CSV table of C-alpha atoms in Angstrom, one decimal:
chain,number,residue,atom,x,y,z
A,1,MET,CA,-2.6,-17.2,37.7
A,2,SER,CA,-4.9,-15.0,35.7
A,3,GLY,CA,-8.3,-15.0,34.2
A,4,PRO,CA,-10.0,-12.0,32.5
A,5,THR,CA,-7.9,-8.9,32.8
A,6,THR,CA,-8.9,-5.2,32.4
A,7,ALA,CA,-6.4,-2.3,32.1
A,8,ILE,CA,-6.6,1.4,31.6
A,9,LEU,CA,-4.4,2.6,28.7
A,10,VAL,CA,-2.0,5.4,29.6
A,11,ALA,CA,-0.1,7.0,26.8
A,12,ASP,CA,2.9,9.3,26.5
A,13,PRO,CA,1.5,11.1,23.4
A,14,LEU,CA,4.7,12.2,21.8
A,15,ALA,CA,6.5,8.9,22.5
A,16,VAL,CA,3.5,6.9,21.1
A,17,LEU,CA,3.3,9.0,17.9
A,18,LEU,CA,7.1,8.7,17.4
A,19,SER,CA,7.1,5.0,17.9
A,20,ALA,CA,4.3,4.5,15.4
A,21,ALA,CA,6.2,6.6,12.9
A,22,ALA,CA,9.2,4.3,13.4
A,23,ILE,CA,7.0,1.3,12.9
A,24,ARG,CA,5.7,2.7,9.6
A,25,ALA,CA,9.2,3.5,8.4
A,26,ALA,CA,10.3,0.0,9.3
A,27,MET,CA,7.4,-1.4,7.3
A,28,ALA,CA,8.4,0.8,4.3
A,29,ILE,CA,12.0,-0.3,4.4
A,30,GLN,CA,11.0,-4.0,4.9
A,31,GLN,CA,8.8,-3.8,1.8
A,32,GLY,CA,11.7,-2.2,-0.1
A,33,TYR,CA,14.0,-5.0,0.9
A,34,GLU,CA,11.5,-7.6,-0.1
A,35,ASP,CA,11.1,-5.9,-3.5
A,36,SER,CA,14.9,-6.0,-3.8
A,37,ALA,CA,15.0,-9.7,-3.0
A,38,ILE,CA,12.4,-10.4,-5.7
A,39,LEU,CA,14.4,-8.4,-8.2
A,40,LYS,CA,17.5,-10.4,-7.3
A,41,ALA,CA,15.7,-13.7,-7.9
A,42,GLN,CA,14.4,-12.3,-11.3
A,43,HIS,CA,17.9,-11.4,-12.3
A,44,HIS,CA,19.1,-15.0,-11.9
A,45,GLU,CA,16.4,-16.2,-14.2
A,46,GLN,CA,17.0,-13.7,-16.9
A,47,ARG,CA,19.3,-13.9,-19.8
A,48,ASN,CA,22.7,-12.1,-19.7
A,49,GLU,CA,21.7,-9.3,-22.1
A,50,GLN,CA,18.5,-8.5,-20.2
A,51,LEU,CA,20.5,-8.4,-17.0
A,52,LYS,CA,23.0,-6.0,-18.5
A,53,GLN,CA,20.2,-3.7,-19.6
A,54,GLN,CA,18.7,-3.6,-16.1
A,55,GLN,CA,22.1,-3.0,-14.5
A,56,SER,CA,22.8,-0.1,-16.8
A,57,ALA,CA,19.5,1.5,-16.1
A,58,ALA,CA,19.9,1.1,-12.4
A,59,LEU,CA,23.5,2.6,-12.4
A,60,GLN,CA,22.3,5.6,-14.3
A,61,GLY,CA,20.2,6.6,-11.3
A,62,GLN,CA,22.9,6.2,-8.7
A,63,GLN,CA,23.9,9.9,-8.4
A,64,ALA,CA,20.4,11.2,-8.3
A,65,LEU,CA,19.5,8.6,-5.7
A,66,GLN,CA,22.4,9.6,-3.5
A,67,GLU,CA,21.5,13.3,-3.7
A,68,ARG,CA,17.9,12.6,-2.6
A,69,ILE,CA,19.2,10.5,0.3
A,70,ALA,CA,21.6,13.2,1.3
A,71,ALA,CA,18.7,15.7,1.3
A,72,ALA,CA,16.5,13.4,3.4
A,73,ASP,CA,19.3,12.8,5.9
A,74,THR,CA,19.9,16.5,6.3
A,75,GLU,CA,16.2,17.1,6.9
A,76,PHE,CA,16.3,14.3,9.5
A,77,GLU,CA,19.2,16.0,11.4
A,78,GLN,CA,17.2,19.2,11.4
A,79,LEU,CA,14.2,17.5,12.8
A,80,CYS,CA,16.4,16.0,15.5
A,81,LEU,CA,17.4,19.5,16.5
A,82,ILE,CA,13.8,20.5,16.9
A,83,ALA,CA,13.1,17.3,18.9
A,84,GLN,CA,15.8,18.3,21.4
A,85,ARG,CA,13.3,20.8,22.9
A,86,SER,CA,11.0,18.0,24.1
A,87,GLY,CA,13.9,15.6,24.9
A,88,ASN,CA,12.8,13.1,22.2
A,89,ASP,CA,15.8,13.4,19.9
A,90,VAL,CA,17.4,10.3,21.4
A,91,ARG,CA,14.3,8.2,20.7
A,92,ILE,CA,14.1,9.5,17.2
A,93,LYS,CA,17.7,8.8,16.4
A,94,ALA,CA,17.5,5.3,18.0
A,95,GLU,CA,14.6,4.4,15.7
A,96,ARG,CA,16.0,5.9,12.5
A,97,PRO,CA,15.8,3.5,9.5
A,98,VAL,CA,19.1,1.8,8.7
A,99,ASN,CA,20.7,2.4,5.4
A,100,ALA,CA,21.9,-1.1,4.7
A,101,GLY,CA,22.9,-0.3,1.1
A,102,ALA,CA,25.1,2.7,2.0
A,103,ASP,CA,28.5,1.2,1.3
A,104,HIS,CA,29.5,-1.9,-0.5
A,105,GLY,CA,33.1,-0.9,-1.3
A,106,THR,CA,34.4,-2.4,-4.6
A,107,ALA,CA,31.2,-4.2,-5.4
A,108,THR,CA,30.6,-5.5,-8.9
A,109,ALA,CA,28.4,-3.6,-11.3
A,110,ALA,CA,25.7,-6.2,-10.8
A,111,ASN,CA,25.8,-5.8,-7.0
A,112,LYS,CA,25.8,-2.0,-7.4
A,113,ALA,CA,22.7,-2.1,-9.5
A,114,LEU,CA,21.0,-4.3,-7.0
A,115,ASN,CA,22.3,-2.1,-4.2
A,116,ASN,CA,20.4,0.8,-5.8
A,117,ASN,CA,17.2,-1.0,-4.8
A,118,GLU,CA,18.3,-1.2,-1.2
A,119,LEU,CA,19.2,2.5,-1.3
A,120,ALA,CA,15.7,3.2,-2.8
A,121,ALA,CA,14.2,1.2,0.1
A,122,TYR,CA,16.1,3.3,2.6
A,123,LEU,CA,15.1,6.6,0.8
A,124,GLN,CA,11.4,5.6,1.0
A,125,ALA,CA,11.7,4.7,4.7
A,126,ILE,CA,13.6,7.9,5.7
A,127,GLN,CA,11.2,10.1,3.7
A,128,THR,CA,8.2,8.3,5.4
A,129,TYR,CA,9.8,8.8,8.8
A,130,ASN,CA,10.7,12.5,8.1
A,131,ALA,CA,7.2,13.3,6.9
A,132,GLU,CA,5.6,11.8,10.0
A,133,LEU,CA,8.1,13.4,12.4
A,134,LYS,CA,7.6,16.8,10.8
A,135,SER,CA,3.8,16.6,11.3
A,136,ILE,CA,4.1,15.2,14.8
A,137,LEU,CA,6.6,17.9,16.0
A,138,LEU,CA,4.7,20.8,14.3
A,139,THR,CA,1.4,19.7,15.8
A,140,ASP,CA,2.8,19.2,19.2
A,141,ALA,CA,4.6,22.5,19.2
A,142,ALA,CA,1.6,24.4,17.9
A,143,ARG,CA,-0.7,22.7,20.5
A,144,GLN,CA,1.6,23.8,23.4
A,145,MET,CA,1.8,27.4,22.3
A,146,SER,CA,0.1,30.0,24.6
A,147,SER,CA,-3.3,31.0,23.2
A,148,THR,CA,-2.2,34.6,23.3
A,149,ASP,CA,1.3,34.1,21.8
A,150,GLU,CA,0.4,34.2,18.1
A,151,HIS,CA,3.9,35.5,17.3
A,152,LEU,CA,5.4,32.1,17.9
A,153,SER,CA,5.8,30.1,14.7
A,154,ALA,CA,7.3,26.9,13.5
A,155,PRO,CA,11.1,26.6,12.7
A,156,GLU,CA,11.9,28.5,9.5
A,157,PHE,CA,13.2,25.5,7.6
A,158,LEU,CA,9.9,23.7,8.2
A,159,LEU,CA,7.9,26.5,6.7
A,160,ALA,CA,10.3,27.3,3.8
A,161,ASN,CA,7.4,27.7,1.4
A,162,GLU,CA,5.4,30.0,3.6
A,163,GLN,CA,5.6,33.8,3.6
A,164,ALA,CA,6.1,35.6,6.9
A,165,ALA,CA,2.7,36.1,8.5
A,166,ALA,CA,1.5,39.7,8.2
A,167,THR,CA,-1.5,39.6,10.5
A,168,ASN,CA,-2.6,37.9,13.6
A,169,VAL,CA,-5.0,35.7,11.6
A,170,GLN,CA,-2.3,34.5,9.3
A,171,ARG,CA,0.0,33.7,12.2
A,172,LEU,CA,-2.7,31.7,13.9
A,173,LEU,CA,-3.6,29.8,10.7
A,174,GLN,CA,0.1,29.2,10.2
A,175,ARG,CA,0.0,26.9,13.2
A,176,ILE,CA,-2.2,24.4,11.4
A,177,ALA,CA,-1.0,24.9,7.8
A,178,HIS,CA,0.8,21.6,7.9
A,179,LEU,CA,-2.4,19.7,8.6
A,180,GLY,CA,-4.0,20.6,5.2
A,181,GLN,CA,-7.3,22.4,4.7
A,182,ALA,CA,-8.6,24.1,7.8
A,183,PRO,CA,-12.1,23.0,9.1
A,184,ASP,CA,-15.0,25.0,7.9
A,185,LYS,CA,-15.6,26.7,11.2
A,186,ILE,CA,-12.0,28.0,11.3
A,187,ALA,CA,-12.1,29.1,7.6
A,188,LEU,CA,-15.3,31.0,8.2
A,189,LEU,CA,-13.8,32.8,11.2
A,190,ALA,CA,-10.7,33.8,9.2
A,191,GLN,CA,-12.9,35.0,6.3
A,192,GLU,CA,-14.9,37.2,8.6
A,193,LEU,CA,-11.8,38.6,10.2
A,194,ALA,CA,-10.5,39.6,6.8
A,195,SER,CA,-13.2,42.2,6.5
A,196,ASN,CA,-13.3,45.6,8.3
A,197,LEU,CA,-14.7,45.0,11.7
A,198,PRO,CA,-15.1,47.1,14.9
A,199,LEU,CA,-12.2,46.6,17.2
A,200,GLU,CA,-14.3,44.9,19.9
A,201,ARG,CA,-15.8,42.5,17.3
A,202,GLU,CA,-12.3,41.7,15.9
A,203,GLN,CA,-10.9,40.9,19.3
A,204,LEU,CA,-13.8,38.6,20.1
A,205,LEU,CA,-13.4,36.7,16.8
A,206,LEU,CA,-9.6,36.5,17.2
A,207,ASN,CA,-10.1,34.9,20.6
A,208,GLU,CA,-12.6,32.5,19.2
A,209,LEU,CA,-10.2,31.7,16.3
A,210,ARG,CA,-7.4,30.9,18.8
A,211,HIS,CA,-9.8,28.6,20.7
A,212,GLN,CA,-11.0,26.7,17.6
A,213,ILE,CA,-7.4,26.3,16.4
A,214,GLN,CA,-6.4,24.9,19.8
A,215,LEU,CA,-9.4,22.5,19.7
A,216,HIS,CA,-8.5,21.4,16.2
A,217,LEU,CA,-4.9,20.7,17.2
A,218,GLU,CA,-5.9,18.7,20.2
A,219,GLN,CA,-8.5,16.7,18.2
A,220,VAL,CA,-6.0,15.9,15.5
A,221,GLN,CA,-3.3,14.8,17.9
A,222,GLN,CA,-5.9,12.7,19.9
A,223,GLN,CA,-7.0,10.9,16.7
A,224,GLN,CA,-3.4,10.3,15.6
A,225,LEU,CA,-2.7,9.0,19.1
A,226,GLN,CA,-5.5,6.5,19.0
A,227,GLU,CA,-4.5,5.3,15.6
A,228,ALA,CA,-0.9,5.0,16.7
A,229,SER,CA,-2.0,3.0,19.8
A,230,ALA,CA,-3.7,0.5,17.6
A,231,LEU,CA,-0.6,0.1,15.4
A,232,ILE,CA,1.7,-0.3,18.5
A,233,LEU,CA,-0.6,-2.9,20.0
A,234,ARG,CA,-0.7,-4.9,16.9
A,235,GLN,CA,3.0,-4.6,16.1
A,236,SER,CA,4.0,-5.4,19.7
A,237,LEU,CA,2.0,-8.7,19.5
A,238,ILE,CA,3.5,-9.6,16.1
A,239,ASP,CA,7.0,-8.9,17.4
A,240,LEU,CA,6.4,-11.2,20.3
A,241,GLY,CA,5.5,-14.0,17.8
A,242,TYR,CA,1.7,-14.0,18.0
A,243,GLN,CA,-0.7,-14.5,15.2
A,244,VAL,CA,-2.9,-11.4,15.2
A,245,GLU,CA,-6.3,-10.9,13.6
A,246,GLU,CA,-6.4,-7.9,11.2
A,247,PHE,CA,-8.0,-4.9,12.9
A,248,SER,CA,-8.6,-1.3,11.9
A,249,SER,CA,-6.5,1.6,12.9
A,250,THR,CA,-9.8,3.0,14.3
A,251,LEU,CA,-10.0,0.3,17.0
A,252,PHE,CA,-9.2,2.7,19.7
A,253,ILE,CA,-11.6,5.3,18.3
A,254,GLU,CA,-14.6,3.2,17.6
A,255,GLY,CA,-13.9,0.3,20.0
A,256,GLY,CA,-14.3,-3.4,19.1
A,257,VAL,CA,-12.7,-6.8,19.5
A,258,ALA,CA,-9.7,-8.6,18.0
A,259,HIS,CA,-8.1,-12.0,18.6
A,260,PHE,CA,-4.5,-13.3,18.8
A,261,ARG,CA,-2.8,-16.6,19.6
A,262,ARG,CA,0.3,-18.7,19.1
A,263,HIS,CA,0.3,-21.3,16.4
A,264,ASP,CA,0.6,-24.1,18.9
A,265,TRP,CA,-2.3,-23.1,21.1
A,266,GLY,CA,-4.8,-25.4,19.4
A,267,ASP,CA,-8.4,-24.1,20.0
A,268,TYR,CA,-7.4,-21.4,22.4
A,269,MET,CA,-6.8,-17.7,21.7
A,270,VAL,CA,-7.0,-14.4,23.6
A,271,ARG,CA,-9.8,-12.0,22.8
A,272,LEU,CA,-9.0,-8.3,23.4
A,273,ARG,CA,-11.8,-5.8,23.7
A,274,ILE,CA,-11.4,-2.1,23.5
A,275,ASN,CA,-13.9,0.2,25.2
A,276,GLU,CA,-13.2,3.6,23.7
A,277,ALA,CA,-15.6,5.4,26.1
A,278,ASN,CA,-13.4,4.7,29.2
A,279,ASN,CA,-10.1,4.0,27.4
A,280,THR,CA,-9.8,0.5,28.7
A,281,ILE,CA,-8.7,-2.8,27.2
A,282,ASN,CA,-9.8,-6.2,28.3
A,283,PHE,CA,-8.1,-9.6,27.7
A,284,ASN,CA,-9.7,-13.0,28.2
A,285,VAL,CA,-8.8,-16.5,27.1
A,286,ILE,CA,-11.4,-18.1,24.9
A,287,ARG,CA,-11.8,-21.6,23.3
A,288,ALA,CA,-13.1,-22.3,19.8
A,289,VAL,CA,-15.8,-25.0,19.8
A,290,GLN,CA,-18.3,-26.4,17.4
A,291,GLN,CA,-21.8,-24.9,17.7
A,292,GLY,CA,-23.7,-26.4,20.6
A,293,ASN,CA,-20.6,-27.8,22.4
A,294,ASN,CA,-20.6,-26.6,26.0
A,295,GLU,CA,-18.2,-29.2,27.3
A,296,ARG,CA,-15.5,-27.9,29.7
A,297,SER,CA,-11.9,-29.0,29.5
A,298,VAL,CA,-9.2,-29.4,32.1
A,299,LEU,CA,-6.9,-27.6,29.7
A,300,ASP,CA,-8.9,-24.3,30.2
A,301,HIS,CA,-7.1,-23.6,33.4
A,302,LEU,CA,-3.7,-24.3,31.8
A,303,ALA,CA,-4.5,-22.0,28.9
A,304,GLU,CA,-5.2,-19.1,31.3
A,305,ASP,CA,-2.0,-19.8,33.3
A,306,ARG,CA,0.0,-19.8,30.1
A,307,TRP,CA,-1.4,-16.4,29.1
A,308,CYS,CA,-0.7,-15.1,32.6
A,309,THR,CA,3.0,-15.8,32.3
A,310,GLU,CA,3.2,-14.1,28.9
A,311,PHE,CA,1.1,-11.0,29.7
A,312,PRO,CA,4.0,-9.1,31.5
A,313,THR,CA,6.1,-9.3,28.4
A,314,LEU,CA,3.4,-7.6,26.3
A,315,LEU,CA,3.2,-4.9,29.0
A,316,LYS,CA,7.0,-4.2,28.7
A,317,ALA,CA,6.9,-4.3,24.9
A,318,MET,CA,4.2,-1.6,24.8
A,319,GLU,CA,5.7,0.5,27.5
A,320,ALA,CA,8.9,0.7,25.6
A,321,ARG,CA,6.9,2.4,22.8
A,322,GLY,CA,5.2,4.8,25.2
A,323,LEU,CA,1.9,3.0,25.8
A,324,SER,CA,1.4,1.7,29.3
A,325,MET,CA,-1.4,-0.4,30.7
A,326,ASN,CA,-2.5,0.0,34.4
A,327,VAL,CA,-4.3,-3.2,35.4
A,328,THR,CA,-7.5,-2.4,37.2
A,329,ARG,CA,-9.1,-5.9,37.3
A,330,ARG,CA,-7.4,-9.3,37.3
A,331,LEU,CA,-9.4,-12.5,38.1
A,332,GLU,CA,-7.7,-15.7,39.2
A,333,ALA,CA,-7.5,-18.5,36.6
A,334,GLY,CA,-10.7,-20.6,36.9
A,335,GLU,CA,-12.6,-17.9,38.8
A,336,LEU,CA,-14.7,-17.6,35.7
A,337,PRO,CA,-15.2,-20.3,33.1
A,338,VAL,CA,-13.2,-19.8,29.9
A,339,GLN,CA,-15.5,-18.4,27.3
A,340,LEU,CA,-16.6,-20.9,24.6
A,341,VAL,CA,-17.1,-19.3,21.2
A,342,ASN,CA,-18.5,-20.8,18.0
A,343,ARG,CA,-15.6,-21.6,15.8
A,344,ASP,CA,-17.4,-20.1,12.8
A,345,GLN,CA,-17.4,-16.7,14.5
A,346,LEU,CA,-13.6,-16.6,15.0
A,347,PRO,CA,-10.7,-15.8,12.7
A,348,GLN,CA,-8.8,-18.5,11.0
A,349,PHE,CA,-5.0,-18.1,11.4
A,350,THR,CA,-3.5,-20.8,9.2
A,351,GLU,CA,-2.6,-18.5,6.3
A,352,GLN,CA,-1.4,-15.8,8.6
A,353,GLU,CA,1.0,-18.2,10.3
A,354,GLN,CA,2.5,-19.2,7.0
A,355,ARG,CA,3.1,-15.5,6.1
A,356,ARG,CA,4.7,-14.9,9.4
A,357,ILE,CA,7.2,-17.7,8.8
A,358,GLU,CA,8.0,-16.6,5.2
A,359,GLN,CA,8.4,-12.9,6.2
A,360,PRO,CA,10.8,-12.1,9.1
A,361,LEU,CA,9.2,-10.1,11.9
A,362,LEU,CA,10.4,-6.6,12.7
A,363,ALA,CA,12.8,-6.9,15.6
A,364,ARG,CA,12.8,-4.6,18.5
A,365,GLU,CA,15.0,-4.9,21.6
A,366,ILE,CA,13.0,-4.7,24.8
A,367,LYS,CA,15.1,-3.5,27.7
């Protein structure tokens, strides 16, 4: 039996970031498939001549589409080679988007045209996945470099557009080039180092530049990790069949509350509260009531028991994606009264439940 529960979040940074990248890629391909389904429905409603025109236009892009997919697949394989260094290549390959439109044999022209939409969906997903993997792997590799080993650089194919670094400053800046514009403090240090300086001053500034770049990499990865954690929490709940209140990707950065429930829970739901200061998450069952209603119910105890039986499944789902929760406080059901909350202050889930039924959830096998 379980009442309010508090847990400390423990993340495997690289695993969490890679899992979040896979979730975003799955979202991209799901959206592409939905667009394809809409197009199919439209085709049935159109006249034959209109359909032929659309089929012809779609078939003209077949070769170019296949070429772009081949290039994206090659980049993915190269990224897997880099991921072998950290032992994450197996995870990356396991969560690779599926190319459902790869081969339809002797399909009709109409089906081939429609299949182009599925190929386009896959292309969007694999490109999304590759872009995130590239950033994650580059950031992690740069963060782990020794502060004095400025001669190490990212794999050549990832920096194809970069000239070989000619100075220590350029080599250091190369570590964060994939993150976009450098922070002002780093840019000013690099600018000062570009001028003629006494050797002692140059070495001092070089050490400070290394330090600031290391801090920047750690800050970027920490922010990405917190945003990824929010995505994993929400997607894990959705995958398990819960209705989940919309919440920001900054939930683990700024803290806050969110609610989730099953469609048959009636007035009950679970409130989760993130305390960003100590990296904890608290779950407690609440009941929606009309303002001024403080009446207790014999069902409160049953609602807490029900959530208690489901909580371990959530733990396993999140752990599979690299995000663990170490429970530090767990009260018995009924030890504290179920919190009664004014109904007007809580989210309404009716429309969200309808959308969940209409749009299949992303499936993930939990071992």
